[in-house]
Every structure is written in structure tokens, then in C-alpha cells.
PDB file of N, CA and C in Angstrom:
ATOM      1  N   UNK A 259     219.063   0.683 120.165  1.00  0.00           N
ATOM      2  CA  UNK A 259     219.197   2.077 120.517  1.00  0.00           C
ATOM      3  C   UNK A 259     219.100   2.916 119.250  1.00  0.00           C
ATOM      4  N   UNK A 260     218.354   3.991 119.303  1.00  0.00           N
ATOM      5  CA  UNK A 260     218.187   4.871 118.154  1.00  0.00           C
ATOM      6  C   UNK A 260     219.408   5.773 118.015  1.00  0.00           C
ATOM      7  N   UNK A 261     219.699   6.217 116.776  1.00  0.00           N
ATOM      8  CA  UNK A 261     220.782   7.182 116.639  1.00  0.00           C
ATOM      9  C   UNK A 261     220.389   8.468 117.344  1.00  0.00           C
ATOM     10  N   UNK A 262     221.385   9.258 117.766  1.00  0.00           N
ATOM     11  CA  UNK A 262     221.049  10.533 118.385  1.00  0.00           C
ATOM     12  C   UNK A 262     220.122  11.316 117.461  1.00  0.00           C
ATOM     13  N   UNK A 263     219.149  12.081 118.015  1.00  0.00           N
ATOM     14  CA  UNK A 263     218.153  12.765 117.193  1.00  0.00           C
ATOM     15  C   UNK A 263     218.757  13.626 116.083  1.00  0.00           C
ATOM     16  N   UNK A 264     219.830  14.348 116.383  1.00  0.00           N
ATOM     17  CA  UNK A 264     220.448  15.184 115.351  1.00  0.00           C
ATOM     18  C   UNK A 264     221.615  14.468 114.672  1.00  0.00           C
ATOM     19  N   UNK A 265     221.905  13.246 115.083  1.00  0.00           N
ATOM     20  CA  UNK A 265     222.985  12.408 114.550  1.00  0.00           C
ATOM     21  C   UNK A 265     224.250  13.232 114.309  1.00  0.00           C
ATOM     22  N   UNK A 266     224.906  13.664 115.382  1.00  0.00           N
ATOM     23  CA  UNK A 266     226.107  14.484 115.258  1.00  0.00           C
ATOM     24  C   UNK A 266     227.230  13.720 114.557  1.00  0.00           C
ATOM     25  N   UNK A 267     228.242  14.428 114.116  1.00  0.00           N
ATOM     26  CA  UNK A 267     229.347  13.756 113.420  1.00  0.00           C
ATOM     27  C   UNK A 267     230.166  12.822 114.308  1.00  0.00           C
ATOM     28  N   UNK A 268     230.142  13.040 115.631  1.00  0.00           N
ATOM     29  CA  UNK A 268     230.919  12.201 116.552  1.00  0.00           C
ATOM     30  C   UNK A 268     230.031  11.835 117.737  1.00  0.00           C
ATOM     31  N   UNK A 269     229.923  10.544 118.035  1.00  0.00           N
ATOM     32  CA  UNK A 269     229.209  10.104 119.234  1.00  0.00           C
ATOM     33  C   UNK A 269     229.656   8.701 119.589  1.00  0.00           C
ATOM     34  N   UNK A 270     229.333   8.292 120.808  1.00  0.00           N
ATOM     35  CA  UNK A 270     229.659   6.955 121.303  1.00  0.00           C
ATOM     36  C   UNK A 270     228.388   6.238 121.698  1.00  0.00           C
ATOM     37  N   UNK A 271     228.488   4.914 121.694  1.00  0.00           N
ATOM     38  CA  UNK A 271     227.340   4.077 122.034  1.00  0.00           C
ATOM     39  C   UNK A 271     227.857   2.807 122.697  1.00  0.00           C
ATOM     40  N   UNK A 272     227.257   2.402 123.814  1.00  0.00           N
ATOM     41  CA  UNK A 272     227.587   1.127 124.450  1.00  0.00           C
ATOM     42  C   UNK A 272     226.731   0.043 123.809  1.00  0.00           C
ATOM     43  N   UNK A 273     227.376  -1.051 123.457  1.00  0.00           N
ATOM     44  CA  UNK A 273     226.715  -2.150 122.760  1.00  0.00           C
ATOM     45  C   UNK A 273     226.828  -3.419 123.610  1.00  0.00           C
ATOM     46  N   UNK A 274     225.747  -4.178 123.689  1.00  0.00           N
ATOM     47  CA  UNK A 274     225.747  -5.436 124.432  1.00  0.00           C
ATOM     48  C   UNK A 274     226.100  -6.566 123.475  1.00  0.00           C
ATOM     49  N   UNK A 275     227.387  -6.674 123.170  1.00  0.00           N
ATOM     50  CA  UNK A 275     227.855  -7.763 122.311  1.00  0.00           C
ATOM     51  C   UNK A 275     229.350  -7.959 122.525  1.00  0.00           C
ATOM     52  N   UNK A 276     229.823  -9.117 122.145  1.00  0.00           N
ATOM     53  CA  UNK A 276     231.254  -9.417 122.225  1.00  0.00           C
ATOM     54  C   UNK A 276     231.964  -8.831 121.006  1.00  0.00           C
ATOM     55  N   UNK A 277     233.271  -8.814 121.038  1.00  0.00           N
ATOM     56  CA  UNK A 277     234.057  -8.334 119.902  1.00  0.00           C
ATOM     57  C   UNK A 277     233.747  -9.159 118.647  1.00  0.00           C
ATOM     58  N   UNK A 278     233.716 -10.474 118.797  1.00  0.00           N
ATOM     59  CA  UNK A 278     233.446 -11.346 117.639  1.00  0.00           C
ATOM     60  C   UNK A 278     232.044 -11.095 117.080  1.00  0.00           C
ATOM     61  N   UNK A 279     231.069 -10.938 117.961  1.00  0.00           N
ATOM     62  CA  UNK A 279     229.704 -10.684 117.501  1.00  0.00           C
ATOM     63  C   UNK A 279     229.608  -9.322 116.798  1.00  0.00           C
ATOM     64  N   UNK A 280     230.259  -8.306 117.350  1.00  0.00           N
ATOM     65  CA  UNK A 280     230.275  -6.966 116.740  1.00  0.00           C
ATOM     66  C   UNK A 280     230.866  -7.014 115.332  1.00  0.00           C
ATOM     67  N   UNK A 281     231.980  -7.734 115.171  1.00  0.00           N
ATOM     68  CA  UNK A 281     232.608  -7.840 113.855  1.00  0.00           C
ATOM     69  C   UNK A 281     231.681  -8.556 112.863  1.00  0.00           C
ATOM     70  N   UNK A 282     230.982  -9.572 113.335  1.00  0.00           N
ATOM     71  CA  UNK A 282     230.042 -10.292 112.469  1.00  0.00           C
ATOM     72  C   UNK A 282     228.877  -9.387 112.072  1.00  0.00           C
ATOM     73  N   UNK A 283     228.334  -8.642 113.025  1.00  0.00           N
ATOM     74  CA  UNK A 283     227.232  -7.720 112.735  1.00  0.00           C
ATOM     75  C   UNK A 283     227.663  -6.635 111.745  1.00  0.00           C
ATOM     76  N   UNK A 284     228.868  -6.110 111.933  1.00  0.00           N
ATOM     77  CA  UNK A 284     229.385  -5.101 110.991  1.00  0.00           C
ATOM     78  C   UNK A 284     229.488  -5.673 109.587  1.00  0.00           C
ATOM     79  N   UNK A 285     230.046  -6.875 109.490  1.00  0.00           N
ATOM     80  CA  UNK A 285     230.204  -7.496 108.173  1.00  0.00           C
ATOM     81  C   UNK A 285     228.854  -7.664 107.484  1.00  0.00           C
ATOM     82  N   UNK A 286     227.839  -8.068 108.235  1.00  0.00           N
ATOM     83  CA  UNK A 286     226.504  -8.218 107.650  1.00  0.00           C
ATOM     84  C   UNK A 286     225.920  -6.871 107.241  1.00  0.00           C
ATOM     85  N   UNK A 287     226.045  -5.880 108.110  1.00  0.00           N
ATOM     86  CA  UNK A 287     225.469  -4.559 107.840  1.00  0.00           C
ATOM     87  C   UNK A 287     226.161  -3.869 106.674  1.00  0.00           C
ATOM     88  N   UNK A 288     227.438  -4.143 106.479  1.00  0.00           N
ATOM     89  CA  UNK A 288     228.212  -3.419 105.476  1.00  0.00           C
ATOM     90  C   UNK A 288     228.399  -4.181 104.170  1.00  0.00           C
ATOM     91  N   UNK A 289     227.661  -5.267 103.999  1.00  0.00           N
ATOM     92  CA  UNK A 289     227.730  -6.013 102.746  1.00  0.00           C
ATOM     93  C   UNK A 289     227.451  -5.067 101.580  1.00  0.00           C
ATOM     94  N   UNK A 290     228.332  -5.068 100.599  1.00  0.00           N
ATOM     95  CA  UNK A 290     228.170  -4.206  99.429  1.00  0.00           C
ATOM     96  C   UNK A 290     228.797  -2.833  99.583  1.00  0.00           C
ATOM     97  N   UNK A 291     229.194  -2.462 100.787  1.00  0.00           N
ATOM     98  CA  UNK A 291     229.837  -1.158 101.017  1.00  0.00           C
ATOM     99  C   UNK A 291     231.349  -1.302 100.883  1.00  0.00           C
ATOM    100  N   UNK A 292     232.011  -0.187 100.657  1.00  0.00           N
ATOM    101  CA  UNK A 292     233.480  -0.183 100.674  1.00  0.00           C
ATOM    102  C   UNK A 292     233.900   0.090 102.119  1.00  0.00           C
ATOM    103  N   UNK A 293     234.590  -0.901 102.719  1.00  0.00           N
ATOM    104  CA  UNK A 293     235.027  -0.742 104.098  1.00  0.00           C
ATOM    105  C   UNK A 293     236.194  -1.663 104.374  1.00  0.00           C
ATOM    106  N   UNK A 294     236.914  -1.346 105.449  1.00  0.00           N
ATOM    107  CA  UNK A 294     238.031  -2.201 105.864  1.00  0.00           C
ATOM    108  C   UNK A 294     238.168  -2.126 107.379  1.00  0.00           C
ATOM    109  N   UNK A 295     238.598  -3.236 107.951  1.00  0.00           N
ATOM    110  CA  UNK A 295     238.826  -3.322 109.393  1.00  0.00           C
ATOM    111  C   UNK A 295     240.321  -3.336 109.636  1.00  0.00           C
ATOM    112  N   UNK A 296     240.734  -2.628 110.668  1.00  0.00           N
ATOM    113  CA  UNK A 296     242.131  -2.622 111.079  1.00  0.00           C
ATOM    114  C   UNK A 296     242.160  -2.621 112.604  1.00  0.00           C
ATOM    115  N   UNK A 297     242.578  -3.740 113.200  1.00  0.00           N
ATOM    116  CA  UNK A 297     242.595  -3.834 114.660  1.00  0.00           C
ATOM    117  C   UNK A 297     241.197  -3.681 115.227  1.00  0.00           C
ATOM    118  N   UNK A 298     241.043  -2.741 116.157  1.00  0.00           N
ATOM    119  CA  UNK A 298     239.738  -2.483 116.769  1.00  0.00           C
ATOM    120  C   UNK A 298     239.103  -1.246 116.153  1.00  0.00           C
ATOM    121  N   UNK A 299     239.104  -1.190 114.840  1.00  0.00           N
ATOM    122  CA  UNK A 299     238.499  -0.067 114.142  1.00  0.00           C
ATOM    123  C   UNK A 299     238.142  -0.441 112.716  1.00  0.00           C
ATOM    124  N   UNK A 300     237.305   0.393 112.122  1.00  0.00           N
ATOM    125  CA  UNK A 300     236.889   0.179 110.740  1.00  0.00           C
ATOM    126  C   UNK A 300     236.696   1.533 110.077  1.00  0.00           C
ATOM    127  N   UNK A 301     236.962   1.584 108.788  1.00  0.00           N
ATOM    128  CA  UNK A 301     236.692   2.765 107.970  1.00  0.00           C
ATOM    129  C   UNK A 301     235.671   2.355 106.923  1.00  0.00           C
ATOM    130  N   UNK A 302     234.621   3.158 106.791  1.00  0.00           N
ATOM    131  CA  UNK A 302     233.513   2.840 105.895  1.00  0.00           C
ATOM    132  C   UNK A 302     233.250   4.025 104.985  1.00  0.00           C
ATOM    133  N   UNK A 303     233.193   3.790 103.673  1.00  0.00           N
ATOM    134  CA  UNK A 303     232.817   4.853 102.742  1.00  0.00           C
ATOM    135  C   UNK A 303     231.314   5.073 102.872  1.00  0.00           C
ATOM    136  N   UNK A 304     230.934   6.329 103.125  1.00  0.00           N
ATOM    137  CA  UNK A 304     229.521   6.698 103.236  1.00  0.00           C
ATOM    138  C   UNK A 304     229.303   7.864 102.280  1.00  0.00           C
ATOM    139  N   UNK A 305     228.715   7.571 101.125  1.00  0.00           N
ATOM    140  CA  UNK A 305     228.555   8.600 100.104  1.00  0.00           C
ATOM    141  C   UNK A 305     229.922   9.136  99.699  1.00  0.00           C
ATOM    142  N   UNK A 306     230.061  10.447  99.721  1.00  0.00           N
ATOM    143  CA  UNK A 306     231.345  11.083  99.399  1.00  0.00           C
ATOM    144  C   UNK A 306     232.256  11.181 100.616  1.00  0.00           C
ATOM    145  N   UNK A 307     231.753  10.790 101.787  1.00  0.00           N
ATOM    146  CA  UNK A 307     232.516  10.913 103.020  1.00  0.00           C
ATOM    147  C   UNK A 307     232.967   9.576 103.563  1.00  0.00           C
ATOM    148  N   UNK A 308     233.276   9.582 104.846  1.00  0.00           N
ATOM    149  CA  UNK A 308     233.805   8.387 105.492  1.00  0.00           C
ATOM    150  C   UNK A 308     233.314   8.322 106.938  1.00  0.00           C
ATOM    151  N   UNK A 309     233.167   7.115 107.427  1.00  0.00           N
ATOM    152  CA  UNK A 309     232.865   6.867 108.831  1.00  0.00           C
ATOM    153  C   UNK A 309     234.008   6.056 109.404  1.00  0.00           C
ATOM    154  N   UNK A 310     234.544   6.525 110.524  1.00  0.00           N
ATOM    155  CA  UNK A 310     235.563   5.775 111.261  1.00  0.00           C
ATOM    156  C   UNK A 310     234.887   5.266 112.528  1.00  0.00           C
ATOM    157  N   UNK A 311     234.926   3.958 112.716  1.00  0.00           N
ATOM    158  CA  UNK A 311     234.360   3.338 113.910  1.00  0.00           C
ATOM    159  C   UNK A 311     235.504   2.698 114.676  1.00  0.00           C
ATOM    160  N   UNK A 312     235.606   3.008 115.954  1.00  0.00           N
ATOM    161  CA  UNK A 312     236.553   2.315 116.825  1.00  0.00           C
ATOM    162  C   UNK A 312     235.758   1.725 117.973  1.00  0.00           C
ATOM    163  N   UNK A 313     236.277   0.655 118.569  1.00  0.00           N
ATOM    164  CA  UNK A 313     235.566   0.046 119.684  1.00  0.00           C
ATOM    165  C   UNK A 313     236.552  -0.493 120.687  1.00  0.00           C
ATOM    166  N   UNK A 314     236.061  -0.563 121.931  1.00  0.00           N
ATOM    167  CA  UNK A 314     236.863  -1.116 123.018  1.00  0.00           C
ATOM    168  C   UNK A 314     235.961  -1.969 123.888  1.00  0.00           C
ATOM    169  N   UNK A 315     236.521  -3.054 124.372  1.00  0.00           N
ATOM    170  CA  UNK A 315     235.758  -3.938 125.249  1.00  0.00           C
ATOM    171  C   UNK A 315     235.578  -3.282 126.604  1.00  0.00           C
ATOM    172  N   UNK A 316     234.406  -3.487 127.191  1.00  0.00           N
ATOM    173  CA  UNK A 316     234.098  -3.010 128.530  1.00  0.00           C
ATOM    174  C   UNK A 316     233.888  -4.218 129.437  1.00  0.00           C
ATOM    175  N   UNK A 317     233.807  -3.957 130.717  1.00  0.00           N
ATOM    176  CA  UNK A 317     233.484  -5.039 131.656  1.00  0.00           C
ATOM    177  C   UNK A 317     232.074  -5.533 131.350  1.00  0.00           C
ATOM    178  N   UNK A 318     231.832  -6.835 131.492  1.00  0.00           N
ATOM    179  CA  UNK A 318     230.482  -7.351 131.252  1.00  0.00           C
ATOM    180  C   UNK A 318     229.475  -6.688 132.195  1.00  0.00           C
ATOM    181  N   UNK A 319     228.268  -6.526 131.716  1.00  0.00           N
ATOM    182  CA  UNK A 319     227.179  -5.988 132.541  1.00  0.00           C
ATOM    183  C   UNK A 319     226.426  -7.180 133.116  1.00  0.00           C
ATOM    184  N   UNK A 320     226.214  -7.145 134.431  1.00  0.00           N
ATOM    185  CA  UNK A 320     225.513  -8.245 135.080  1.00  0.00           C
ATOM    186  C   UNK A 320     224.179  -7.746 135.611  1.00  0.00           C
ATOM    187  N   UNK A 321     223.116  -8.467 135.245  1.00  0.00           N
ATOM    188  CA  UNK A 321     221.766  -8.202 135.722  1.00  0.00           C
ATOM    189  C   UNK A 321     221.271  -9.515 136.320  1.00  0.00           C
ATOM    190  N   UNK A 322     221.185  -9.566 137.630  1.00  0.00           N
ATOM    191  CA  UNK A 322     220.861 -10.803 138.350  1.00  0.00           C
ATOM    192  C   UNK A 322     221.860 -11.881 137.918  1.00  0.00           C
ATOM    193  N   UNK A 323     221.393 -12.982 137.339  1.00  0.00           N
ATOM    194  CA  UNK A 323     222.297 -14.045 136.914  1.00  0.00           C
ATOM    195  C   UNK A 323     222.746 -13.905 135.457  1.00  0.00           C
ATOM    196  N   UNK A 324     222.258 -12.896 134.776  1.00  0.00           N
ATOM    197  CA  UNK A 324     222.577 -12.670 133.366  1.00  0.00           C
ATOM    198  C   UNK A 324     223.829 -11.805 133.230  1.00  0.00           C
ATOM    199  N   UNK A 325     224.797 -12.281 132.453  1.00  0.00           N
ATOM    200  CA  UNK A 325     226.018 -11.501 132.166  1.00  0.00           C
ATOM    201  C   UNK A 325     226.045 -11.180 130.675  1.00  0.00           C
ATOM    202  N   UNK A 326     226.119  -9.897 130.355  1.00  0.00           N
ATOM    203  CA  UNK A 326     226.157  -9.459 128.960  1.00  0.00           C
ATOM    204  C   UNK A 326     227.535  -8.912 128.613  1.00  0.00           C
ATOM    205  N   UNK A 327     228.141  -9.407 127.536  1.00  0.00           N
ATOM    206  CA  UNK A 327     229.398  -8.799 127.100  1.00  0.00           C
ATOM    207  C   UNK A 327     229.096  -7.380 126.625  1.00  0.00           C
ATOM    208  N   UNK A 328     230.019  -6.453 126.839  1.00  0.00           N
ATOM    209  CA  UNK A 328     229.797  -5.051 126.480  1.00  0.00           C
ATOM    210  C   UNK A 328     231.007  -4.496 125.730  1.00  0.00           C
ATOM    211  N   UNK A 329     230.713  -3.593 124.812  1.00  0.00           N
ATOM    212  CA  UNK A 329     231.781  -2.817 124.190  1.00  0.00           C
ATOM    213  C   UNK A 329     231.250  -1.421 123.910  1.00  0.00           C
ATOM    214  N   UNK A 330     232.162  -0.477 123.810  1.00  0.00           N
ATOM    215  CA  UNK A 330     231.810   0.908 123.492  1.00  0.00           C
ATOM    216  C   UNK A 330     232.314   1.205 122.084  1.00  0.00           C
ATOM    217  N   UNK A 331     231.392   1.623 121.231  1.00  0.00           N
ATOM    218  CA  UNK A 331     231.738   1.984 119.848  1.00  0.00           C
ATOM    219  C   UNK A 331     231.720   3.505 119.723  1.00  0.00           C
ATOM    220  N   UNK A 332     232.721   4.031 119.053  1.00  0.00           N
ATOM    221  CA  UNK A 332     232.812   5.471 118.786  1.00  0.00           C
ATOM    222  C   UNK A 332     232.668   5.662 117.281  1.00  0.00           C
ATOM    223  N   UNK A 333     231.748   6.528 116.886  1.00  0.00           N
ATOM    224  CA  UNK A 333     231.448   6.800 115.485  1.00  0.00           C
ATOM    225  C   UNK A 333     231.920   8.209 115.149  1.00  0.00           C
ATOM    226  N   UNK A 334     232.767   8.326 114.127  1.00  0.00           N
ATOM    227  CA  UNK A 334     233.277   9.627 113.688  1.00  0.00           C
ATOM    228  C   UNK A 334     233.017   9.735 112.185  1.00  0.00           C
ATOM    229  N   UNK A 335     232.051  10.559 111.825  1.00  0.00           N
ATOM    230  CA  UNK A 335     231.716  10.791 110.418  1.00  0.00           C
ATOM    231  C   UNK A 335     232.517  11.990 109.909  1.00  0.00           C
ATOM    232  N   UNK A 336     233.060  11.860 108.719  1.00  0.00           N
ATOM    233  CA  UNK A 336     233.783  12.960 108.070  1.00  0.00           C
ATOM    234  C   UNK A 336     233.191  13.174 106.685  1.00  0.00           C
ATOM    235  N   UNK A 337     232.726  14.396 106.423  1.00  0.00           N
ATOM    236  CA  UNK A 337     232.205  14.722 105.102  1.00  0.00           C
ATOM    237  C   UNK A 337     230.883  14.048 104.781  1.00  0.00           C
ATOM    238  N   UNK A 338     230.098  13.718 105.812  1.00  0.00           N
ATOM    239  CA  UNK A 338     228.788  13.074 105.611  1.00  0.00           C
ATOM    240  C   UNK A 338     227.727  14.013 106.191  1.00  0.00           C
ATOM    241  N   UNK A 339     226.698  14.308 105.416  1.00  0.00           N
ATOM    242  CA  UNK A 339     225.629  15.206 105.861  1.00  0.00           C
ATOM    243  C   UNK A 339     224.860  14.596 107.029  1.00  0.00           C
ATOM    244  N   UNK A 340     224.126  15.428 107.761  1.00  0.00           N
ATOM    245  CA  UNK A 340     223.305  14.939 108.871  1.00  0.00           C
ATOM    246  C   UNK A 340     222.304  13.903 108.365  1.00  0.00           C
ATOM    247  N   UNK A 341     221.731  14.137 107.203  1.00  0.00           N
ATOM    248  CA  UNK A 341     220.783  13.190 106.613  1.00  0.00           C
ATOM    249  C   UNK A 341     221.483  11.872 106.275  1.00  0.00           C
ATOM    250  N   UNK A 342     222.684  11.954 105.720  1.00  0.00           N
ATOM    251  CA  UNK A 342     223.450  10.751 105.400  1.00  0.00           C
ATOM    252  C   UNK A 342     223.853   9.985 106.646  1.00  0.00           C
ATOM    253  N   UNK A 343     224.228  10.717 107.703  1.00  0.00           N
ATOM    254  CA  UNK A 343     224.588  10.058 108.972  1.00  0.00           C
ATOM    255  C   UNK A 343     223.389   9.323 109.554  1.00  0.00           C
ATOM    256  N   UNK A 344     222.225   9.996 109.579  1.00  0.00           N
ATOM    257  CA  UNK A 344     221.022   9.373 110.133  1.00  0.00           C
ATOM    258  C   UNK A 344     220.622   8.137 109.320  1.00  0.00           C
ATOM    259  N   UNK A 345     220.702   8.227 108.004  1.00  0.00           N
ATOM    260  CA  UNK A 345     220.343   7.085 107.150  1.00  0.00           C
ATOM    261  C   UNK A 345     221.287   5.915 107.401  1.00  0.00           C
ATOM    262  N   UNK A 346     222.582   6.193 107.504  1.00  0.00           N
ATOM    263  CA  UNK A 346     223.540   5.122 107.755  1.00  0.00           C
ATOM    264  C   UNK A 346     223.264   4.458 109.094  1.00  0.00           C
ATOM    265  N   UNK A 347     223.024   5.253 110.144  1.00  0.00           N
ATOM    266  CA  UNK A 347     222.803   4.685 111.464  1.00  0.00           C
ATOM    267  C   UNK A 347     221.496   3.896 111.524  1.00  0.00           C
ATOM    268  N   UNK A 348     220.462   4.334 110.816  1.00  0.00           N
ATOM    269  CA  UNK A 348     219.220   3.548 110.760  1.00  0.00           C
ATOM    270  C   UNK A 348     219.504   2.173 110.152  1.00  0.00           C
ATOM    271  N   UNK A 349     220.309   2.159 109.085  1.00  0.00           N
ATOM    272  CA  UNK A 349     220.665   0.889 108.438  1.00  0.00           C
ATOM    273  C   UNK A 349     221.464   0.008 109.399  1.00  0.00           C
ATOM    274  N   UNK A 350     222.470   0.570 110.042  1.00  0.00           N
ATOM    275  CA  UNK A 350     223.289  -0.211 110.987  1.00  0.00           C
ATOM    276  C   UNK A 350     222.433  -0.746 112.125  1.00  0.00           C
ATOM    277  N   UNK A 351     221.509   0.073 112.594  1.00  0.00           N
ATOM    278  CA  UNK A 351     220.652  -0.356 113.711  1.00  0.00           C
ATOM    279  C   UNK A 351     219.786  -1.561 113.361  1.00  0.00           C
ATOM    280  N   UNK A 352     219.441  -1.721 112.096  1.00  0.00           N
ATOM    281  CA  UNK A 352     218.658  -2.889 111.679  1.00  0.00           C
ATOM    282  C   UNK A 352     219.421  -4.179 111.977  1.00  0.00           C
ATOM    283  N   UNK A 353     220.738  -4.120 111.956  1.00  0.00           N
ATOM    284  CA  UNK A 353     221.563  -5.310 112.168  1.00  0.00           C
ATOM    285  C   UNK A 353     221.985  -5.479 113.618  1.00  0.00           C
ATOM    286  N   UNK A 354     221.919  -4.421 114.413  1.00  0.00           N
ATOM    287  CA  UNK A 354     222.436  -4.517 115.794  1.00  0.00           C
ATOM    288  C   UNK A 354     221.346  -4.545 116.857  1.00  0.00           C
ATOM    289  N   UNK A 355     220.086  -4.291 116.480  1.00  0.00           N
ATOM    290  CA  UNK A 355     219.014  -4.335 117.470  1.00  0.00           C
ATOM    291  C   UNK A 355     218.700  -5.765 117.873  1.00  0.00           C
ATOM    292  N   UNK A 356     218.337  -5.910 119.107  1.00  0.00           N
ATOM    293  CA  UNK A 356     217.940  -7.204 119.653  1.00  0.00           C
ATOM    294  C   UNK A 356     216.419  -7.281 119.686  1.00  0.00           C
ATOM    295  N   UNK A 357     215.917  -8.498 119.748  1.00  0.00           N
ATOM    296  CA  UNK A 357     214.477  -8.680 119.914  1.00  0.00           C
ATOM    297  C   UNK A 357     214.054  -8.284 121.309  1.00  0.00           C
ATOM    298  N   UNK A 358     212.813  -8.212 121.524  1.00  0.00           N
ATOM    299  CA  UNK A 358     212.328  -7.854 122.864  1.00  0.00           C
ATOM    300  C   UNK A 358     211.009  -7.136 122.765  1.00  0.00           C
ATOM    301  N   UNK A 359     210.516  -6.714 123.906  1.00  0.00           N
ATOM    302  CA  UNK A 359     209.206  -6.095 123.930  1.00  0.00           C
ATOM    303  C   UNK A 359     209.199  -4.688 124.341  1.00  0.00           C
TER     304      UNK A 359
END
């Protein structure tokens, strides 16, 4: 999923992954960044600002016989420009996108 076109400071996104998979993807995406996880949330230094990410598990999505684990992530940027927000989300999306056609 692409970041919102104007990449507002606060938005939510439903993700097709388990809690463990989400934490692993975050760790990979944030290698080299200053960040910390606390419970079902993370704080990430983004330039001079900060990103707070919280997530909650949702009911699995079922499509025919396929069951996908789901969670909703909420992104709250503080003190990060629109350009900085878009750049960060493009980077994160490289780690969270799935293959497909």
C-alpha cells in the first residue's frame, strides 16, 4: 500500500501480518535508526522529529480458504516535514510490501 498522497502527520493502515511478523519487519526497516519498542508501540527518530507507531491485532481476514492475520497500525509524526514523512513511508513500504502481480 502506498503512503497517503499528501502523507499527513496522522493516519492508519491495515496490514496483513501477524504481530511477530510486524515486529520483525519493523526491525529490518529500522536498522541503523534510533528507535525503541514498548508494548504494542514504537518510537522512531525521523530527522529532527519523531514517529510514534501503535498497532492492534484485528480479526483475521478470510478469502475463500485463505486466512490472513491482520493488524491496524497508526502512524503519528511529530515535527517531521511532509517530504520527510513521505520519504520515511516509502522506505518502510520497501520492507512491508508483498510480492504479487
